[in-house]
Tab-separated table of C-alpha atoms and ligand atoms in Angstrom:
chain	number	residue	atom	x	y	z
A	1	UNK	CA	1.122	-33.274	3.976
A	2	UNK	CA	3.801	-30.809	4.279
A	3	UNK	CA	4.486	-29.144	7.774
A	4	UNK	CA	5.087	-25.397	6.832
A	5	UNK	CA	4.815	-22.143	10.650
A	6	UNK	CA	2.265	-20.361	8.096
A	7	UNK	CA	-0.228	-20.814	4.649
A	8	UNK	CA	-0.019	-17.394	4.061
A	9	UNK	CA	-3.274	-16.321	0.941
A	10	UNK	CA	-2.531	-13.519	-0.962
A	11	UNK	CA	0.747	-12.139	-2.346
A	12	UNK	CA	0.277	-8.875	-2.341
A	13	UNK	CA	2.146	-6.404	-0.906
A	14	UNK	CA	0.338	-7.777	2.988
A	15	UNK	CA	1.465	-10.652	2.609
A	16	UNK	CA	4.449	-9.583	0.554
A	17	UNK	CA	5.436	-8.126	3.836
A	18	UNK	CA	3.692	-10.524	6.754
A	19	UNK	CA	6.105	-13.663	4.634
A	20	UNK	CA	9.465	-11.688	3.967
A	21	UNK	CA	9.216	-10.979	7.463
A	22	UNK	CA	8.300	-14.421	8.941
A	23	UNK	CA	11.009	-15.706	6.977
A	24	UNK	CA	13.530	-13.428	8.615
A	25	UNK	CA	12.292	-15.238	11.983
A	26	UNK	CA	13.220	-17.784	10.979
A	27	UNK	CA	9.722	-19.404	9.959
A	28	UNK	CA	8.069	-22.093	7.378
A	29	UNK	CA	5.669	-19.940	5.155
A	30	UNK	CA	3.921	-21.464	2.072
A	31	UNK	CA	1.555	-18.293	0.462
A	32	UNK	CA	-1.200	-19.936	-2.154
A	33	UNK	CA	-1.992	-16.267	-4.468
A	34	UNK	CA	-3.741	-16.566	-8.362
A	35	UNK	CA	-1.774	-14.524	-10.580
A	36	UNK	CA	-3.220	-10.911	-11.472
A	37	UNK	CA	-1.846	-8.152	-13.634
A	38	UNK	CA	-4.161	-5.884	-12.267
A	39	UNK	CA	-4.641	-5.685	-8.081
A	40	UNK	CA	-3.732	-2.225	-6.256
A	41	UNK	CA	-0.105	-3.151	-5.125
A	42	UNK	CA	0.840	-4.092	-8.806
A	43	UNK	CA	-0.358	-0.873	-10.278
A	44	UNK	CA	0.599	1.530	-7.160
A	45	UNK	CA	3.112	3.891	-7.906
A	46	UNK	CA	4.368	3.219	-4.309
A	47	UNK	CA	5.314	5.895	-3.871
A	48	UNK	CA	5.514	6.809	0.702
A	49	UNK	CA	5.386	9.895	2.577
A	50	UNK	CA	4.715	10.947	6.460
A	51	UNK	CA	2.808	13.840	5.510
A	52	UNK	CA	-0.975	14.328	4.803
A	53	UNK	CA	-1.124	17.190	2.276
A	54	UNK	CA	-4.243	18.131	1.477
A	55	UNK	CA	-3.625	19.461	5.180
A	56	UNK	CA	-0.851	19.453	6.457
A	57	UNK	CA	-0.633	17.187	8.919
A	58	UNK	CA	1.212	14.278	10.170
A	59	UNK	CA	-0.172	10.287	8.999
A	60	UNK	CA	-0.979	8.360	11.685
A	61	UNK	CA	1.583	7.032	13.714
A	62	UNK	CA	4.448	7.926	11.599
A	63	UNK	CA	6.942	8.419	14.095
A	64	UNK	CA	6.831	4.169	14.104
A	65	UNK	CA	6.424	4.103	10.448
A	66	UNK	CA	9.622	5.502	8.980
A	67	UNK	CA	11.803	2.634	10.613
A	68	UNK	CA	10.458	-0.815	9.855
A	69	UNK	CA	9.755	0.638	6.326
A	70	UNK	CA	13.157	1.256	5.976
A	71	UNK	CA	14.654	-1.779	7.789
A	72	UNK	CA	12.272	-3.904	5.661
A	73	UNK	CA	12.824	-2.107	2.079
A	74	UNK	CA	16.771	-2.620	3.306
A	75	UNK	CA	16.416	-6.492	5.009
A	76	UNK	CA	14.534	-6.849	1.637
A	77	UNK	CA	17.376	-5.411	-1.023
A	78	UNK	CA	20.401	-7.420	0.276
A	79	UNK	CA	17.806	-10.574	0.197
A	80	UNK	CA	17.424	-10.247	-3.353
A	81	UNK	CA	20.709	-8.213	-4.215
A	82	UNK	CA	18.610	-5.741	-6.227
A	83	UNK	CA	17.751	-2.177	-5.582
A	84	UNK	CA	13.850	-1.405	-5.741
A	85	UNK	CA	14.064	1.840	-3.217
A	86	UNK	CA	14.114	5.447	-4.363
A	87	UNK	CA	14.355	8.229	-2.088
A	88	UNK	CA	13.004	10.848	-4.101
A	89	UNK	CA	12.455	14.387	-2.828
A	90	UNK	CA	8.547	15.430	-2.412
A	91	UNK	CA	7.551	18.644	-3.358
A	92	UNK	CA	3.561	20.089	-2.254
A	93	UNK	CA	2.649	22.475	-4.906
A	94	UNK	CA	1.032	26.127	-3.343
A	95	UNK	CA	-2.141	27.453	-4.100
A	96	UNK	CA	-2.030	30.635	-2.948
A	97	UNK	CA	0.713	32.882	-0.201
A	98	UNK	CA	-2.206	31.640	2.405
A	99	UNK	CA	-1.470	27.546	1.456
A	100	UNK	CA	2.285	28.972	1.236
A	101	UNK	CA	1.420	31.098	5.653
A	102	UNK	CA	0.472	27.687	6.140
A	103	UNK	CA	3.328	25.509	5.563
A	104	UNK	CA	5.376	28.118	7.321
A	105	UNK	CA	3.593	28.009	10.450
A	106	UNK	CA	3.152	23.556	10.247
A	107	UNK	CA	6.776	23.653	9.603
A	108	UNK	CA	7.249	24.838	13.397
A	109	UNK	CA	5.134	21.930	14.922
A	110	UNK	CA	6.772	19.283	16.903
A	111	UNK	CA	5.689	16.674	15.231
A	112	UNK	CA	5.516	18.260	11.404
A	113	UNK	CA	9.311	20.191	11.574
A	114	UNK	CA	11.916	16.759	10.427
A	115	UNK	CA	9.448	15.803	7.559
A	116	UNK	CA	9.263	19.427	5.893
A	117	UNK	CA	11.442	22.311	4.536
A	118	UNK	CA	9.615	25.451	6.079
A	119	UNK	CA	11.866	27.134	2.674
A	120	UNK	CA	9.543	27.362	-0.118
A	121	UNK	CA	11.202	26.325	-3.931
A	122	UNK	CA	10.433	28.587	-6.497
A	123	UNK	CA	10.054	26.496	-9.148
A	124	UNK	CA	12.528	25.523	-11.850
A	125	UNK	CA	10.538	23.725	-14.577
A	126	UNK	CA	9.328	25.553	-17.744
A	127	UNK	CA	7.208	23.289	-18.429
A	128	UNK	CA	5.332	23.082	-14.300
A	129	UNK	CA	2.622	25.686	-13.444
A	130	UNK	CA	3.244	27.126	-10.014
A	131	UNK	CA	3.627	30.462	-9.522
A	132	UNK	CA	4.038	29.877	-5.578
A	133	UNK	CA	6.210	27.649	-5.653
A	134	UNK	CA	6.664	24.552	-3.769
A	135	UNK	CA	6.992	23.101	0.043
A	136	UNK	CA	9.623	19.928	0.286
A	137	UNK	CA	8.873	16.969	2.056
A	138	UNK	CA	11.496	15.182	3.780
A	139	UNK	CA	11.604	11.444	4.129
A	140	UNK	CA	9.617	10.351	1.090
A	141	UNK	CA	10.092	7.953	-1.719
A	142	UNK	CA	9.166	5.400	-4.236
A	143	UNK	CA	9.775	1.194	-3.398
A	144	UNK	CA	8.727	-0.480	-7.509
A	145	UNK	CA	6.302	-3.045	-5.598
A	146	UNK	CA	5.331	-5.076	-8.442
A	147	UNK	CA	8.900	-6.360	-9.045
A	148	UNK	CA	9.476	-6.729	-5.477
A	149	UNK	CA	5.976	-8.784	-5.606
A	150	UNK	CA	7.457	-11.336	-8.050
A	151	UNK	CA	11.296	-10.890	-6.772
A	152	UNK	CA	9.758	-12.623	-3.982
A	153	UNK	CA	7.199	-14.843	-5.818
A	154	UNK	CA	9.963	-16.169	-7.977
A	155	UNK	CA	11.734	-17.069	-4.481
A	156	UNK	CA	8.874	-18.766	-2.922
A	157	UNK	CA	8.169	-20.536	-5.782
A	158	UNK	CA	11.599	-21.751	-6.378
A	159	UNK	CA	11.360	-23.265	-2.581
A	160	UNK	CA	8.407	-25.507	-4.156
A	161	UNK	CA	6.583	-23.193	-1.195
A	162	UNK	CA	3.960	-21.563	-3.518
A	163	UNK	CA	1.217	-22.714	-5.139
A	164	UNK	CA	-0.586	-20.531	-7.514
A	165	UNK	CA	-4.665	-20.782	-7.146
A	166	UNK	CA	-7.304	-18.885	-6.128
A	167	UNK	CA	-8.437	-20.758	-2.364
A	168	UNK	CA	-10.248	-22.366	-1.957
A	169	UNK	CA	-12.495	-22.500	1.337
A	170	UNK	CA	-13.961	-25.321	2.065
A	171	UNK	CA	-11.016	-27.284	1.035
A	172	UNK	CA	-9.668	-25.678	4.450
A	173	UNK	CA	-9.393	-28.402	7.847
A	174	UNK	CA	-9.586	-26.423	10.713
A	175	UNK	CA	-8.302	-28.147	14.166
A	176	UNK	CA	-7.592	-27.523	17.756
A	177	UNK	CA	-3.852	-26.457	16.722
A	178	UNK	CA	-3.472	-26.567	13.118
A	179	UNK	CA	-5.431	-25.802	10.258
A	180	UNK	CA	-4.443	-28.197	6.308
A	181	UNK	CA	-5.465	-26.383	3.190
A	182	UNK	CA	-5.067	-29.557	0.354
A	183	UNK	CA	-0.926	-30.905	0.630
A	184	UNK	CA	0.346	-28.488	3.468
A	185	UNK	CA	-0.425	-28.494	7.001
A	186	UNK	CA	0.606	-25.120	9.179
A	187	UNK	CA	0.069	-23.455	12.813
A	188	UNK	CA	-1.893	-20.863	11.483
A	189	UNK	CA	-3.563	-19.253	8.111
A	190	UNK	CA	-3.039	-15.568	7.281
A	191	UNK	CA	-5.487	-13.959	4.859
A	192	UNK	CA	-3.945	-10.912	3.209
A	193	UNK	CA	-6.795	-10.946	-0.231
A	194	UNK	CA	-6.789	-6.890	0.086
A	195	UNK	CA	-10.160	-6.080	-1.538
A	196	UNK	CA	-11.334	-9.547	-2.133
A	197	UNK	CA	-11.447	-10.395	1.726
A	198	UNK	CA	-15.266	-9.303	1.046
A	199	UNK	CA	-15.013	-13.092	-0.665
A	200	UNK	CA	-13.951	-14.222	2.139
A	201	UNK	CA	-16.754	-16.085	4.778
A	202	UNK	CA	-14.479	-16.160	7.611
A	203	UNK	CA	-14.143	-12.357	7.647
A	204	UNK	CA	-16.554	-10.937	4.917
A	205	UNK	CA	-18.484	-9.301	7.548
A	206	UNK	CA	-15.578	-7.034	8.159
A	207	UNK	CA	-16.488	-3.421	7.016
A	208	UNK	CA	-14.136	-3.338	3.625
A	209	UNK	CA	-14.999	-0.337	1.383
A	210	UNK	CA	-13.109	-0.591	-1.252
A	211	UNK	CA	-11.793	2.977	-3.564
A	212	UNK	CA	-11.503	2.365	-6.777
A	213	UNK	CA	-7.700	4.502	-8.619
A	214	UNK	CA	-7.069	5.218	-11.195
A	215	UNK	CA	-4.040	6.580	-12.854
A	216	UNK	CA	-2.058	7.170	-16.262
A	217	UNK	CA	0.880	6.465	-17.615
A	218	UNK	CA	2.615	9.198	-19.732
A	219	UNK	CA	5.314	10.701	-21.731
A	220	UNK	CA	6.104	14.086	-21.442
A	221	UNK	CA	9.045	14.912	-23.267
A	222	UNK	CA	11.171	17.557	-21.733
A	223	UNK	CA	9.409	18.410	-18.570
A	224	UNK	CA	13.077	16.932	-17.111
A	225	UNK	CA	11.165	16.837	-12.896
A	226	UNK	CA	13.291	14.524	-11.016
A	227	UNK	CA	10.981	15.371	-7.883
A	228	UNK	CA	7.430	13.427	-7.019
A	229	UNK	CA	4.961	16.174	-7.798
A	230	UNK	CA	1.631	16.069	-6.060
A	231	UNK	CA	-1.535	19.181	-6.158
A	232	UNK	CA	-4.565	17.245	-7.016
A	233	UNK	CA	-3.454	15.012	-8.811
A	234	UNK	CA	0.875	13.770	-8.808
A	235	UNK	CA	3.274	13.138	-11.586
A	236	UNK	CA	6.222	10.522	-10.298
A	237	UNK	CA	8.864	10.271	-12.510
A	238	UNK	CA	9.798	6.858	-13.578
A	239	UNK	CA	13.257	8.292	-15.974
A	240	UNK	CA	13.322	8.551	-19.807
A	241	UNK	CA	10.325	11.730	-19.847
A	242	UNK	CA	7.599	8.587	-18.634
A	243	UNK	CA	5.581	9.962	-15.656
A	244	UNK	CA	2.515	8.141	-13.674
A	245	UNK	CA	0.379	10.212	-13.768
A	246	UNK	CA	-2.842	10.159	-10.244
A	247	UNK	CA	-4.563	8.675	-9.122
A	248	UNK	CA	-8.658	9.074	-9.020
A	249	UNK	CA	-10.570	8.068	-5.944
A	250	UNK	CA	-14.624	6.656	-6.582
A	251	UNK	CA	-16.263	4.937	-3.637
A	252	UNK	CA	-19.061	4.094	-6.107
A	253	UNK	CA	-17.111	1.300	-9.154
A	254	UNK	CA	-16.477	-2.269	-7.176
A	255	UNK	CA	-14.403	-3.344	-10.300
A	256	UNK	CA	-11.643	-3.082	-12.088
A	257	UNK	CA	-12.240	-1.858	-15.616
A	258	UNK	CA	-10.172	1.526	-16.801
A	259	UNK	CA	-13.175	4.717	-17.403
A	260	UNK	CA	-12.609	7.132	-19.659
A	261	UNK	CA	-14.358	9.386	-17.524
A	262	UNK	CA	-11.258	8.692	-14.959
A	263	UNK	CA	-9.037	8.663	-18.465
A	264	UNK	CA	-10.543	12.632	-19.073
A	265	UNK	CA	-10.775	13.597	-15.020
A	266	UNK	CA	-6.180	12.909	-14.559
A	267	UNK	CA	-6.168	14.182	-18.746
A	268	UNK	CA	-7.649	17.690	-17.764
A	269	UNK	CA	-6.127	17.208	-14.030
A	270	UNK	CA	-2.305	17.378	-15.623
A	271	UNK	CA	-3.203	20.100	-18.228
A	272	UNK	CA	-3.494	21.816	-15.036
A	273	UNK	CA	0.188	21.554	-13.903
A	274	UNK	CA	1.962	20.354	-17.065
A	275	UNK	CA	2.722	22.580	-20.466
A	276	UNK	CA	3.566	19.817	-21.566
A	277	UNK	CA	1.357	17.234	-24.461
A	278	UNK	CA	0.790	14.117	-22.918
A	279	UNK	CA	0.914	11.008	-24.729
A	280	UNK	CA	-0.812	7.840	-22.878
A	281	UNK	CA	1.689	5.205	-22.004
A	282	UNK	CA	-0.691	3.099	-20.184
A	283	UNK	CA	-4.175	3.517	-17.773
A	284	UNK	CA	-4.376	1.017	-14.832
A	285	UNK	CA	-7.690	0.852	-11.880
A	286	UNK	CA	-7.265	-1.344	-8.334
A	287	UNK	CA	-9.345	-1.238	-5.735
A	288	UNK	CA	-7.660	-0.169	-2.778
A	289	UNK	CA	-8.600	-2.086	0.190
A	290	UNK	CA	-10.469	0.644	2.584
A	291	UNK	CA	-11.682	1.183	5.631
A	292	UNK	CA	-15.230	2.807	7.413
A	293	UNK	CA	-13.057	3.795	9.740
A	294	UNK	CA	-9.549	4.136	8.556
A	295	UNK	CA	-8.112	2.182	9.876
A	296	UNK	CA	-6.121	-1.101	8.971
A	297	UNK	CA	-7.336	-4.434	9.898
A	298	UNK	CA	-5.757	-6.977	12.043
A	299	UNK	CA	-6.419	-9.894	14.333
A	300	UNK	CA	-7.492	-13.392	14.943
A	301	UNK	CA	-11.548	-14.992	13.392
A	302	UNK	CA	-13.478	-14.660	16.449
A	303	UNK	CA	-13.836	-19.229	16.611
A	304	UNK	CA	-10.608	-19.991	15.459
A	305	UNK	CA	-8.100	-18.806	17.486
A	306	UNK	CA	-5.073	-20.004	14.647
A	307	UNK	CA	-7.610	-18.019	11.244
A	308	UNK	CA	-5.837	-14.892	11.240
A	309	UNK	CA	-6.869	-11.916	8.748
A	310	UNK	CA	-3.522	-8.393	7.765
A	311	UNK	CA	-6.021	-6.529	5.594
A	312	UNK	CA	-7.872	-2.780	5.167
A	313	UNK	CA	-4.204	-0.987	3.771
A	314	UNK	CA	-6.027	1.757	2.826
A	315	UNK	CA	-4.528	4.290	0.199
A	316	UNK	CA	-1.085	4.486	2.141
A	317	UNK	CA	-0.216	0.263	2.402
A	318	UNK	CA	3.930	1.137	1.945
A	319	UNK	CA	4.563	3.089	4.436
A	320	UNK	CA	1.964	1.469	7.143
A	321	UNK	CA	2.325	-2.590	6.171
A	322	UNK	CA	6.150	-2.760	7.550
A	323	UNK	CA	5.430	-1.633	10.637
A	324	UNK	CA	1.818	-3.575	11.071
A	325	UNK	CA	3.379	-6.498	10.283
A	326	UNK	CA	5.309	-6.723	12.707
A	327	UNK	CA	2.965	-6.036	15.879
A	328	UNK	CA	1.188	-8.506	13.856
A	329	UNK	CA	4.132	-10.693	14.411
A	330	UNK	CA	4.123	-9.903	18.329
A	331	UNK	CA	0.832	-11.318	18.331
A	332	UNK	CA	0.869	-14.399	16.444
A	333	UNK	CA	3.965	-15.670	18.228
A	334	UNK	CA	4.216	-14.089	21.908
A	335	UNK	CA	0.554	-12.364	22.253
A	336	UNK	CA	1.052	-9.222	22.324
A	337	UNK	CA	-2.545	-7.486	22.635
A	338	UNK	CA	-2.457	-5.165	18.966
A	339	UNK	CA	-3.282	-2.057	18.889
A	340	UNK	CA	-7.105	-1.786	19.378
A	341	UNK	CA	-6.684	0.752	16.954
A	342	UNK	CA	-6.548	-2.071	13.568
A	343	UNK	CA	-7.721	-4.268	16.400
A	344	UNK	CA	-10.912	-6.425	14.281
A	345	UNK	CA	-11.983	-7.059	17.787
A	346	UNK	CA	-13.903	-3.391	16.967
A	347	UNK	CA	-16.199	-5.230	15.191
A	348	UNK	CA	-16.778	-8.237	16.286
A	349	UNK	CA	-20.602	-7.491	16.936
A	350	UNK	CA	-21.008	-7.643	12.935
A	351	UNK	CA	-20.525	-11.056	13.016
A	352	UNK	CA	-23.238	-12.026	12.298
A	353	UNK	CA	-24.553	-14.993	14.824
B	1	FAD	C1	-4.310	4.101	-7.970
B	1	FAD	C2	-4.034	3.381	-6.665
B	1	FAD	C3	-2.223	3.837	-6.005
B	1	FAD	C4	-1.412	3.712	-5.058
B	1	FAD	N1	-0.603	4.012	-4.610
B	1	FAD	C5	-0.170	4.305	-3.587
B	1	FAD	C6	1.196	4.490	-3.450
B	1	FAD	O1	1.397	4.729	-4.229
B	1	FAD	N2	1.798	4.000	-1.998
B	1	FAD	C7	1.015	3.528	-1.182
B	1	FAD	O2	1.570	3.009	-0.062
B	1	FAD	N3	-0.192	2.532	-1.907
B	1	FAD	C8	-1.129	3.095	-2.540
B	1	FAD	N4	-2.176	2.492	-3.327
B	1	FAD	C9	-2.630	1.529	-1.675
B	1	FAD	C10	-1.697	-0.318	-2.075
B	1	FAD	O3	-1.956	-0.304	-3.120
B	1	FAD	C11	-2.986	-0.505	-1.520
B	1	FAD	O4	-2.591	-0.353	0.411
B	1	FAD	C12	-1.577	-2.258	-1.208
B	1	FAD	O5	-1.614	-2.619	-1.432
B	1	FAD	C13	-3.169	-3.548	-0.613
B	1	FAD	O6	-2.597	-4.317	-0.581
B	1	FAD	P1	-3.212	-5.769	-1.004
B	1	FAD	O7	-2.159	-7.037	-0.563
B	1	FAD	O8	-3.306	-5.534	0.688
B	1	FAD	O9	-4.061	-6.205	-2.182
B	1	FAD	P2	-3.456	-6.666	-2.809
B	1	FAD	O10	-2.541	-5.514	-3.535
B	1	FAD	O11	-4.879	-6.481	-3.953
B	1	FAD	O12	-3.262	-8.410	-2.853
B	1	FAD	C14	-4.133	-9.162	-2.904
B	1	FAD	C15	-3.247	-10.401	-3.699
B	1	FAD	O13	-3.823	-11.594	-2.799
B	1	FAD	C16	-4.518	-12.029	-4.205
B	1	FAD	N5	-5.535	-12.422	-3.421
B	1	FAD	C17	-6.992	-12.212	-3.222
B	1	FAD	N6	-8.006	-13.088	-2.866
B	1	FAD	C18	-6.859	-14.576	-2.901
B	1	FAD	C19	-7.831	-15.600	-2.212
B	1	FAD	N7	-8.434	-16.096	-2.146
B	1	FAD	N8	-7.124	-16.537	-3.493
B	1	FAD	C20	-5.495	-16.660	-3.166
B	1	FAD	N9	-5.571	-15.541	-3.834
B	1	FAD	C21	-6.006	-13.915	-3.779
B	1	FAD	C22	-4.752	-11.275	-5.362
B	1	FAD	O14	-4.528	-11.446	-6.477
B	1	FAD	C23	-3.736	-10.653	-4.678
B	1	FAD	O15	-2.706	-11.184	-5.010
B	1	FAD	C24	-2.284	2.406	-4.210
B	1	FAD	C25	-3.624	1.460	-4.716
B	1	FAD	C26	-4.105	2.653	-5.927
B	1	FAD	C27	-5.450	1.392	-6.624
């Protein structure tokens, strides 16, 4: 038996952030992850920003989230000697004078002032339709999640701490102070399975909704946009005239299949925003691990205190995962109580007897 402190199941964004942070603390981590091309984390553009841009409000607990995010990025880039982060200006398109006025009003609020440039930005781009201009969000950017995940996976593989397979729940042995999986023994196991949590016999009572999202990658020749522009869709510049455009929200489909309908919806919305014919490069679909009450799912199984879950990252996984991983580590290592808003105890009454 090889001894570890933690087994982590799933190496998307949640598993990567948690495992990386645990290793920084000197913990021995073994990861089980079935390779898939089309996971939420691998297709996500990896954009982050501190505001909800529909209503011009701050994101939940955002003041506590930016520092852990930047710390995580710095530590990760130092460890791998590679840059995965690009600070990126975010411009929210205004649709009316009323929206401009609301922006101005909100930018004076104490919680929002650090994130909003109160001046309006006139549209500098011929190919973009934005007669009322833009509002600029401060503290936004992008992390190449797919690259981050593959760098970390290579490292784990090189240290023989990684298994590429679907976790076999029947093989897990839970003892009073350890867990065993095949030839690996650890103090605790943490499930970071994204939307596949619905198949996990320990945690499938949790109300994970799963929201399908599709996005397209297009070439927009000569557009020359350098900012992340947000209207009723986002366009994110990748360089060389290529942009990620998305995303759709579908609460009914529960698969990762690309649909013509979503592609058309994105192309129609893109046409409203830009005056350049797109050349389609790629079309991707994934399932966001969303939760009924829009809060993440962290905590320990009601019956087994060494079986833990880290899930429900929703639509803003990048911003919240470094912050939540710190909470989870404090909980697992020192018994410090989790924020009741994310603690799965709130759903204990839904567990079957
Ligand atoms: C179209 C779209 C765009 C998005 N854009 C953004 C964005 O710009 N910014 C942002 O912050 N968020 C974005 N999100 C949300 C973000 O992608 C998610 O919050 C986050 O990636 C979820 O990560 P996760 O690790 O929980 O799940 P996942 O990404 O689903 O990863 C889970 C991993 O676990 C593996 N796995 C699962 N079960 C098992 C098992 N039993 N055995 C072995 N392996 C297993 C899977 O194969 C996978 O590798 C977007 C989502 C979508 C769909």
